[in-house]
Coordinates of C-alpha atoms and ligand atoms in Angstrom, one line a residue:
X710 CA 0.0 0.0 0.0
X711 CA 1.1 3.6 -0.7
X712 CA 2.6 5.3 2.3
X713 CA 2.8 2.0 4.2
X714 CA 5.3 -0.7 5.0
X715 CA 8.7 0.4 3.7
X716 CA 7.1 3.6 2.6
X717 CA 5.8 4.6 6.1
X718 CA 8.9 6.9 6.6
X719 CA 7.8 9.2 3.8
X720 CA 4.4 10.1 5.3
X721 CA 3.7 12.4 8.2
X722 CA 0.0 12.3 9.2
X723 CA -1.7 12.9 5.9
X724 CA 1.1 14.9 4.3
X725 CA 3.9 13.3 2.3
X726 CA 7.4 14.5 3.3
X727 CA 10.1 15.9 1.0
X728 CA 13.6 14.4 0.6
X729 CA 16.7 16.3 1.5
X730 CA 20.2 15.3 2.7
X731 CA 19.2 11.6 2.8
X732 CA 16.2 12.2 5.1
X733 CA 12.5 12.6 4.8
X734 CA 11.4 16.0 6.2
X735 CA 8.5 18.2 6.9
X736 CA 8.7 21.7 5.5
X737 CA 9.2 24.6 7.9
X738 CA 6.4 26.4 5.9
X739 CA 3.9 24.3 7.8
X740 CA 1.9 24.4 4.5
X741 CA 0.9 21.7 2.1
X742 CA -0.2 21.4 -1.5
X743 CA -3.3 19.2 -2.2
X744 CA -3.4 16.7 -5.0
X745 CA -6.8 16.2 -6.5
X746 CA -7.8 12.7 -7.7
X747 CA -8.9 13.3 -11.4
X748 CA -11.6 10.6 -11.0
X749 CA -13.2 11.6 -7.7
X750 CA -12.2 15.3 -8.0
X751 CA -11.5 15.2 -4.3
X752 CA -8.2 15.7 -2.5
X753 CA -6.3 12.4 -2.6
X754 CA -2.9 13.3 -1.2
X755 CA -1.0 16.2 0.2
X756 CA 2.6 17.1 -0.2
X757 CA 4.9 19.6 1.6
X758 CA 5.0 23.2 0.3
X759 CA 8.8 23.6 0.4
X760 CA 10.3 27.0 0.9
X761 CA 13.1 28.8 -1.0
X762 CA 15.4 28.3 2.1
X763 CA 14.8 24.6 1.8
X764 CA 15.7 24.7 -1.9
X765 CA 18.9 26.5 -0.9
X766 CA 19.8 23.8 1.6
X767 CA 19.1 21.0 -1.0
X768 CA 21.4 22.7 -3.5
X769 CA 24.1 23.1 -0.9
X770 CA 24.0 19.4 0.0
X771 CA 23.7 18.4 -3.7
X772 CA 26.9 20.3 -4.5
X773 CA 28.9 18.7 -1.7
X774 CA 27.5 15.2 -2.4
X775 CA 28.4 15.5 -6.1
X776 CA 32.1 16.1 -5.4
X777 CA 32.5 12.7 -3.7
X778 CA 30.1 10.9 -6.0
X779 CA 32.3 11.9 -9.0
X780 CA 35.1 10.0 -7.2
X781 CA 33.0 6.9 -6.8
X782 CA 34.1 4.2 -9.2
X783 CA 31.8 3.8 -12.2
X784 CA 31.1 0.1 -11.4
X785 CA 29.9 1.1 -7.9
X786 CA 27.6 3.8 -9.3
X787 CA 26.2 1.2 -11.7
X788 CA 25.8 -1.3 -8.9
X789 CA 23.7 1.1 -6.8
X790 CA 21.5 1.9 -9.8
X791 CA 20.9 -1.8 -10.5
X792 CA 19.9 -2.1 -6.8
X793 CA 17.5 0.9 -7.1
X794 CA 16.0 -0.7 -10.3
X795 CA 15.3 -4.0 -8.5
X796 CA 13.7 -2.2 -5.5
X797 CA 11.6 -0.1 -7.8
X798 CA 10.3 -3.2 -9.6
X799 CA 9.7 -5.0 -6.2
X800 CA 7.4 -2.1 -5.2
X801 CA 5.6 -1.7 -8.4
X802 CA 2.2 -2.2 -6.8
X803 CA 2.1 0.7 -4.3
X804 CA 3.7 3.0 -6.8
X805 CA 1.2 2.1 -9.5
X806 CA -1.6 2.6 -7.0
X807 CA -0.4 6.3 -6.6
X808 CA -0.3 6.7 -10.4
X809 CA -3.9 5.5 -10.6
X810 CA -5.1 7.9 -7.8
X811 CA -3.1 10.9 -8.8
X812 CA -3.1 10.9 -12.6
X813 CA -5.9 8.4 -13.4
X814 CA -3.5 6.2 -15.3
X815 CA -5.3 2.8 -16.1
X816 CA -4.1 0.3 -13.5
X817 CA -2.3 -2.0 -15.9
X818 CA -0.5 0.9 -17.6
X819 CA 0.5 2.2 -14.2
X820 CA 2.3 -1.0 -13.4
X821 CA 3.9 -1.0 -16.9
X822 CA 5.3 2.5 -16.2
X823 CA 7.0 1.4 -13.0
X824 CA 8.5 -1.8 -14.6
X825 CA 9.6 0.2 -17.7
X826 CA 11.3 2.6 -15.3
X827 CA 13.2 -0.2 -13.5
X828 CA 14.4 -1.5 -16.9
X829 CA 15.4 2.0 -17.9
X830 CA 17.5 2.5 -14.8
X831 CA 19.3 -0.9 -15.3
X832 CA 19.9 -0.2 -19.0
X833 CA 21.3 3.2 -18.1
X834 CA 23.7 1.7 -15.6
X835 CA 25.0 -0.7 -18.2
X836 CA 25.2 1.9 -21.0
X837 CA 27.0 4.3 -18.6
X838 CA 29.6 1.7 -17.7
X839 CA 30.3 1.2 -21.4
X840 CA 30.3 4.8 -22.8
X841 CA 31.7 6.6 -19.8
X842 CA 34.6 4.1 -19.6
X843 CA 35.8 5.3 -23.0
X844 CA 37.5 8.5 -24.2
X845 CA 39.4 9.6 -27.3
X846 CA 43.1 9.7 -28.1
X847 CA 44.1 12.2 -30.8
X848 CA 47.5 13.1 -32.3
X849 CA 48.5 16.5 -33.5
X850 CA 50.0 15.7 -36.9
X851 CA 46.6 15.1 -38.6
X852 CA 46.1 18.9 -38.6
X853 CA 48.2 20.8 -41.2
X854 CA 51.4 22.3 -40.0
X855 CA 51.8 20.0 -37.0
X856 CA 54.3 17.3 -36.1
X857 CA 53.3 14.5 -33.7
X858 CA 54.3 16.4 -30.6
X859 CA 50.9 16.5 -28.9
X860 CA 48.7 13.7 -27.6
X861 CA 45.2 14.7 -26.6
X862 CA 43.3 12.5 -24.2
X863 CA 39.6 13.2 -23.8
X864 CA 37.1 11.9 -21.2
X865 CA 33.6 12.7 -20.1
X866 CA 33.1 14.5 -16.9
X867 CA 30.0 15.3 -14.9
X868 CA 28.3 18.7 -15.0
X869 CA 27.5 19.0 -11.3
X870 CA 23.9 19.5 -10.1
X871 CA 21.2 18.4 -12.5
X872 CA 17.7 19.7 -12.0
X873 CA 15.0 17.3 -13.2
X874 CA 11.5 18.4 -13.9
X875 CA 9.2 15.6 -15.2
X876 CA 5.6 16.0 -16.3
X877 CA 2.4 14.7 -14.8
X878 CA 1.8 12.0 -17.5
X879 CA 4.9 9.9 -16.6
X880 CA 5.9 11.2 -13.2
X881 CA 8.0 8.0 -12.5
X882 CA 9.3 7.1 -15.9
X883 CA 10.2 10.6 -17.1
X884 CA 11.8 11.2 -13.7
X885 CA 14.1 8.2 -13.8
X886 CA 14.9 8.9 -17.5
X887 CA 16.6 12.0 -16.0
X888 CA 17.8 10.7 -12.7
X889 CA 19.6 7.6 -13.9
X890 CA 21.7 9.2 -16.6
X891 CA 22.6 12.1 -14.3
X892 CA 23.8 9.7 -11.5
X893 CA 25.7 7.3 -13.6
X894 CA 27.6 10.2 -15.2
X895 CA 28.6 11.4 -11.7
X896 CA 26.2 14.2 -11.2
X897 CA 23.9 14.9 -8.2
X898 CA 20.2 15.3 -8.8
X899 CA 17.5 17.6 -7.6
X900 CA 14.0 16.5 -8.5
X901 CA 10.9 18.8 -8.7
X902 CA 8.0 16.4 -9.5
X903 CA 4.8 17.7 -11.0
X904 CA 2.2 18.3 -8.3
X905 CA -0.1 15.8 -9.9
X906 CA 2.2 12.8 -9.8
X907 CA 4.3 14.0 -6.9
X908 CA 3.4 11.2 -4.5
X909 CA 4.3 8.5 -7.1
X910 CA 7.6 10.3 -7.6
X911 CA 8.2 10.4 -3.8
X912 CA 7.7 6.6 -3.6
X913 CA 10.1 6.2 -6.5
X914 CA 12.7 8.4 -4.8
X915 CA 12.4 6.3 -1.6
X916 CA 13.4 3.2 -3.7
X917 CA 16.7 5.1 -4.5
X918 CA 17.0 5.9 -0.8
X919 CA 16.6 2.2 0.1
X920 CA 19.2 1.3 -2.4
X921 CA 21.7 3.3 -0.3
X922 CA 22.8 6.2 -2.4
X923 CA 24.9 8.7 -0.5
X924 CA 23.2 11.5 1.5
X925 CA 22.4 14.6 -0.5
X926 CA 23.1 13.0 -3.8
X927 CA 19.4 12.8 -4.7
X928 CA 16.8 15.3 -3.4
X929 CA 13.2 15.8 -4.1
X930 CA 11.4 19.1 -3.3
X931 CA 7.6 19.5 -3.7
X932 CA 5.6 22.7 -3.6
X933 CA 4.0 25.5 -5.5
X934 CA 5.5 26.5 -8.8
X935 CA 4.9 30.2 -7.9
X936 CA 7.0 29.8 -4.7
X937 CA 9.9 27.6 -5.8
X938 CA 9.5 27.2 -9.6
X939 CA 11.6 30.1 -10.9
X940 CA 13.8 29.9 -7.8
X941 CA 14.8 26.3 -8.7
X942 CA 15.3 26.9 -12.5
X943 CA 17.3 30.1 -12.0
X944 CA 19.3 28.8 -9.0
X945 CA 23.0 29.5 -9.4
X946 CA 23.9 26.0 -8.2
X947 CA 22.1 24.3 -11.0
X948 CA 24.4 23.1 -13.8
X949 CA 21.9 21.5 -16.1
X950 CA 18.1 21.3 -16.5
X951 CA 16.2 18.4 -17.9
X952 CA 12.6 19.3 -18.4
X953 CA 9.6 17.6 -19.9
X954 CA 6.3 19.4 -20.1
X955 CA 4.4 22.2 -21.8
X956 CA 5.0 25.8 -22.6
X957 CA 6.6 26.4 -19.2
X958 CA 9.7 24.9 -20.8
X959 CA 10.0 27.9 -23.2
X960 CA 9.9 30.3 -20.3
X961 CA 12.5 28.2 -18.4
X962 CA 14.8 28.2 -21.4
X963 CA 14.6 32.0 -21.6
X964 CA 15.4 32.4 -18.0
X965 CA 18.0 29.7 -17.4
X966 CA 21.6 30.8 -17.4
X967 CA 24.5 29.4 -19.4
X968 CA 23.8 25.8 -18.7
X969 CA 22.9 22.8 -20.9
X970 CA 19.2 22.3 -21.3
X971 CA 17.3 19.2 -22.3
X972 CA 13.7 20.1 -23.1
X973 CA 10.7 18.1 -24.4
X974 CA 7.7 20.4 -24.8
X975 CA 4.9 18.5 -26.5
X976 CA 3.9 17.9 -30.1
X977 CA 1.1 17.8 -32.7
X978 CA 2.2 14.5 -34.2
X979 CA 0.7 14.0 -37.6
X980 CA -0.3 10.7 -39.1
X981 CA -0.1 10.8 -42.9
X982 CA -2.0 8.0 -44.6
X983 CA -1.4 7.3 -48.2
X984 CA -3.7 5.5 -50.7
X985 CA -1.8 2.2 -50.6
X986 CA -1.7 2.0 -46.8
X987 CA -2.9 -1.1 -44.9
X988 CA -6.0 0.6 -43.4
X989 CA -6.5 -2.0 -40.7
X990 CA -3.0 -1.4 -39.5
X991 CA -3.5 2.4 -39.7
X992 CA -6.8 2.2 -37.7
X993 CA -5.2 0.1 -35.0
X994 CA -2.3 2.5 -34.7
X995 CA -4.6 5.5 -34.6
X996 CA -6.5 4.0 -31.7
X997 CA -3.3 3.1 -29.9
X998 CA -1.5 6.3 -30.8
X999 CA -4.4 8.7 -30.4
X1000 CA -6.3 7.3 -27.4
X1001 CA -4.0 5.4 -25.1
X1002 CA -3.8 7.1 -21.7
X1003 CA -6.7 9.2 -23.1
X1004 CA -4.5 11.0 -25.5
X1005 CA -2.4 12.5 -22.7
X1006 CA 1.0 11.7 -24.3
X1007 CA 3.2 14.2 -26.1
X1008 CA 3.8 11.5 -28.7
X1009 CA 0.1 10.8 -29.2
X1010 CA -1.3 10.9 -32.8
X1011 CA -2.8 14.4 -32.7
X1012 CA -3.9 14.9 -36.3
X1013 CA -4.7 12.4 -39.0
X1014 CA -4.0 13.6 -42.6
X1015 CA -5.6 11.0 -44.9
X1016 CA -5.9 10.9 -48.7
X1017 CA -9.5 11.7 -49.6
X1018 CA -9.8 8.5 -51.7
X1019 CA -9.4 6.3 -48.6
X1020 CA -10.7 8.6 -45.9
X1021 CA -14.2 7.1 -45.7
X1022 CA -12.9 3.6 -45.4
X1023 CA -10.4 4.6 -42.7
X1024 CA -12.8 6.7 -40.7
X1025 CA -15.2 3.7 -40.7
X1026 CA -12.5 1.4 -39.4
X1027 CA -11.4 3.8 -36.7
X1028 CA -14.9 4.4 -35.6
X1029 CA -15.5 0.6 -35.3
X1030 CA -12.5 0.2 -33.1
X1031 CA -13.2 3.4 -31.1
X1032 CA -16.7 2.1 -30.2
X1033 CA -15.0 -0.8 -28.4
X1034 CA -12.9 1.4 -26.1
X1035 CA -14.1 1.2 -22.5
X1036 CA -14.7 4.4 -20.6
X1037 CA -14.5 4.8 -16.9
X1038 CA -12.3 4.8 -13.8
X1039 CA -8.6 3.8 -14.0
X1040 CA -9.1 1.3 -11.2
X1041 CA -11.2 -0.8 -13.6
X1042 CA -8.5 -0.6 -16.2
X1043 CA -10.7 1.3 -18.6
X1044 CA -9.1 2.5 -21.9
X1045 CA -10.4 6.0 -21.5
X1046 CA -10.1 7.5 -18.0
X1047 CA -10.6 11.0 -16.6
X1048 CA -8.2 13.6 -17.9
X1049 CA -5.8 15.0 -15.3
X1050 CA -7.7 18.1 -14.2
X1051 CA -10.9 20.1 -14.6
X1052 CA -9.0 22.9 -16.4
X1053 CA -7.6 20.4 -18.8
X1054 CA -11.1 19.0 -19.5
X1055 CA -12.4 22.6 -20.0
X1056 CA -9.6 23.3 -22.5
X1057 CA -10.4 20.1 -24.5
X1058 CA -14.0 21.1 -24.5
X1059 CA -13.1 24.5 -25.8
X1060 CA -11.3 22.9 -28.8
X1061 CA -14.3 20.6 -29.4
X1062 CA -16.8 23.5 -29.3
X1063 CA -14.7 25.6 -31.7
X1064 CA -14.6 22.6 -34.2
X1065 CA -18.4 22.3 -33.8
X1066 CA -19.1 25.9 -34.6
X1067 CA -16.8 25.7 -37.6
X1068 CA -18.6 22.7 -39.0
X1069 CA -16.4 19.6 -38.2
X1070 CA -18.2 16.2 -38.5
X1071 CA -18.7 14.6 -35.2
X1072 CA -18.4 10.8 -35.6
X1073 CA -19.7 10.4 -32.0
X1074 CA -21.7 12.6 -29.8
X1075 CA -19.6 14.7 -27.5
X1076 CA -20.0 13.5 -23.9
X1077 CA -18.3 14.6 -20.7
X1078 CA -18.9 13.8 -17.0
X1079 CA -16.6 15.7 -14.7
X1080 CA -13.1 15.1 -16.0
X1081 CA -14.1 12.1 -18.0
X1082 CA -14.4 12.8 -21.8
X1083 CA -15.7 10.1 -24.1
X1084 CA -13.4 9.3 -27.1
X1085 CA -14.2 11.4 -30.1
X1086 CA -13.2 11.4 -33.7
X1087 CA -13.7 14.7 -35.6
X1088 CA -13.9 14.3 -39.4
X1089 CA -13.6 17.0 -42.0
X1090 CA -11.5 19.2 -39.8
X1091 CA -10.2 22.2 -41.6
X1092 CA -7.1 24.4 -41.0
X1093 CA -9.2 27.3 -39.6
X1094 CA -10.2 25.2 -36.6
X1095 CA -8.1 25.4 -33.5
X1096 CA -8.0 21.6 -33.1
X1097 CA -6.1 21.4 -36.4
X1098 CA -3.1 23.0 -34.7
X1099 CA -3.4 22.9 -30.9
X1100 CA -2.8 19.8 -28.8
X1101 CA -5.9 18.7 -26.9
X1102 CA -4.0 16.3 -24.6
X1103 CA -7.2 14.4 -24.4
X1104 CA -9.2 11.7 -26.2
X1105 CA -10.3 13.8 -29.1
X1106 CA -8.7 13.3 -32.5
X1107 CA -9.1 15.5 -35.7
X1108 CA -9.1 14.0 -39.2
X1109 CA -8.1 16.3 -42.1
X1110 CA -8.8 15.0 -45.6
X1111 CA -6.0 15.8 -48.1
X1112 CA -5.8 15.6 -51.8
X1113 CA -2.0 15.2 -52.1
X1114 CA 0.9 14.0 -50.0
X1115 CA 2.4 17.5 -50.3
X1116 CA -0.7 18.9 -48.7
X1117 CA -0.2 16.5 -45.7
X1118 CA 3.5 17.4 -45.4
X1119 CA 2.7 21.1 -45.7
X1120 CA 0.2 20.8 -42.7
X1121 CA 2.7 18.8 -40.7
X1122 CA 5.5 21.3 -41.3
X1123 CA 3.3 24.4 -40.7
X1124 CA 3.0 23.4 -37.1
X1125 CA 5.1 25.1 -34.5
X1126 CA 5.7 21.7 -33.0
X1127 CA 8.0 19.1 -34.5
X1128 CA 8.2 16.1 -32.1
X1129 CA 7.3 13.0 -34.1
X1130 CA 5.1 12.0 -37.0
X1131 CA 4.2 8.9 -38.8
X1132 CA 3.5 7.8 -42.4
X1133 CA 1.5 4.8 -43.5
X1134 CA 2.3 3.3 -47.0
X1135 CA 3.5 0.0 -48.5
X1136 CA 6.0 1.9 -50.6
X1137 CA 9.2 2.2 -48.5
X1138 CA 10.8 4.5 -51.1
X1139 CA 8.0 7.0 -50.8
X1140 CA 8.0 6.6 -47.0
X1141 CA 11.7 7.6 -46.8
X1142 CA 11.1 10.6 -49.1
X1143 CA 8.2 11.7 -46.9
X1144 CA 10.2 11.1 -43.7
X1145 CA 13.0 13.2 -45.0
X1146 CA 10.6 16.1 -45.7
X1147 CA 8.8 16.0 -42.4
X1148 CA 10.2 18.6 -40.0
X1149 CA 10.0 16.4 -36.9
X1150 CA 12.6 14.8 -34.6
X1151 CA 11.4 11.3 -35.5
X1152 CA 9.2 9.8 -38.2
X1153 CA 7.7 6.3 -37.6
X1154 CA 7.0 4.4 -40.8
X1155 CA 3.9 2.2 -40.5
X1156 CA 3.5 2.6 -36.7
X1157 CA 2.2 5.2 -34.3
X1158 CA 4.7 7.7 -32.8
X1159 CA 6.3 6.6 -29.5
X1160 CA 9.3 7.5 -27.4
X1161 CA 10.3 4.0 -26.6
X1162 CA 12.2 1.7 -26.6
X1163 CA 13.8 4.0 -24.1
X1164 CA 17.3 3.7 -25.5
X1165 CA 16.2 5.2 -28.9
X1166 CA 17.1 8.8 -29.5
X1167 CA 14.1 11.0 -28.7
X1168 CA 14.0 14.7 -29.8
X1169 CA 11.8 17.4 -31.0
X1170 CA 12.4 20.2 -33.5
X1171 CA 11.0 23.7 -33.3
X1172 CA 8.9 24.3 -30.1
X1173 CA 9.0 20.6 -29.3
X1174 CA 12.3 20.8 -27.6
X1175 CA 16.0 21.3 -27.2
X1176 CA 18.6 18.5 -27.4
X1177 CA 18.0 14.8 -27.7
X1178 CA 16.9 12.2 -25.0
X1179 CA 17.1 8.5 -24.9
X1180 CA 19.5 6.8 -22.5
X1181 CA 22.7 7.2 -24.4
X1182 CA 22.0 10.8 -25.5
X1183 CA 20.9 11.8 -22.0
X1184 CA 24.1 10.4 -20.5
X1185 CA 26.2 12.3 -23.0
X1186 CA 24.1 15.4 -22.5
X1187 CA 24.8 15.3 -18.8
X1188 CA 28.5 15.3 -19.2
X1189 CA 31.1 17.6 -20.7
X1190 CA 34.3 16.7 -22.5
X1191 CA 37.6 17.3 -20.7
X1192 CA 40.9 17.1 -22.6
X1193 CA 44.4 16.6 -21.3
X1194 CA 47.1 17.3 -23.8
X1195 CA 50.6 15.8 -23.4
X1196 CA 53.2 17.9 -25.1
X1197 CA 56.4 16.2 -26.2
X1198 CA 59.8 18.0 -26.6
X1199 CA 60.2 16.4 -30.0
X1200 CA 58.0 14.6 -32.5
X1201 CA 57.4 10.9 -31.8
X1202 CA 55.8 8.5 -34.3
X1203 CA 54.7 5.0 -33.2
X1204 CA 57.0 2.5 -35.0
X1205 CA 58.8 5.5 -36.6
Ligands
LIG2068 O1 4.4 12.5 -23.0 C1 5.6 12.4 -23.4 C2 6.3 11.1 -23.4 O2 7.7 11.4 -23.6 C3 5.7 10.1 -24.3 O3 6.2 8.9 -24.1 O4 5.7 7.7 -26.2 O5 6.3 6.5 -24.2 O6 4.1 7.6 -24.4 P1 5.6 7.6 -24.8

């Protein structure tokens, strides 16, 4: 059970504690932040409202802990990460329970998120041991005008304190995708979880605590963005920020100092369907890609661009599958569960009403109860409708009928987002040409967009992000290259 057994330490009365200097603590603010269950719309949990002084203290200990962690052998860092991964997986049930209550993730998907996170941590430990154990050796005489009098040795060094800010939709998985690379690379880590998802994240952090990481190396502060948000992201002790979320990321990147940023800020992933596509395959992927976790994924299919000649057939197939989706509470493993908050549901409704006024075809009647929105396919959407461009982050999917592939590519590229996209066709040559033309970080051929497997590079163009994620890229991003140059008094050539 959440907050029980090995997790009893993290709870004080009905308020979850924050984690600093290797201990679970109550905030001196005496205040808490409530977390509303999206299904019941009642307060489910409470977390500490940390103060700026507490953030300062966390940063101080993170800086000290990092110095000795950087001197900890790589194999030992990996060993601790493997231990944390195993503990995380052992406690998948209570953590999944929090995901169900805080973010209304369907029960089965909640368990999958925790298991996937354990696997990610283990893979990261292994990858880190491999790639951080290697450097480069360069000689000077490959550059014109030089003799071989200099040997350059390069290695990857940690950045210092990494600030990780994951989003509500994967508060565990997108936290460990930042924590594990930071730690294996020799950094310390300060986590600011999303309010909705904070309790799942606190349970996950406790698994790292139980694994025995040194005091102060990992910290987790909770609280109001208005009180500690900017304070954290602009803190002089932070040497790197890894953020996943919405527009806030744009504001963070404008305010952050001269530090490396890793940002993933959403998408409007297009699904381009050609005339020769396998329509059953497309329909299945539209359902999976557009409606899993009720469309609350940055990589969800967010607009279907289908050739007019096959549009009727595709819409019919999608509607048939859509009618089979179950709608209800996450505890019952329904496919469509309440969206994360009332404001989110209102925003989605706004997009739907705009499309209605402008004449979109409703394939189903619009239905909403509280935060629960029934899945909806909107056909004959036109570019003057908001839903053609904005991300609903909900179970509502627009279909735009196109008369040429160029029209589809044009729509995809006119978006301010550029995360992923997908193209369905049996002609691989055409698919490659289209993929090359789409201005997105990834194009999936004959499958829905997705971040995983978690070691694949994951990046967005334009407003979708900065830098690339995926295990290897994240480890590299959280390090810097350091060179040592050996200068010889006279040229020396091997076997010369
Ligand atoms: O919501 C953003 C996530 O990075 C998407 O991850 O493709 O595994 O659902 P996913």
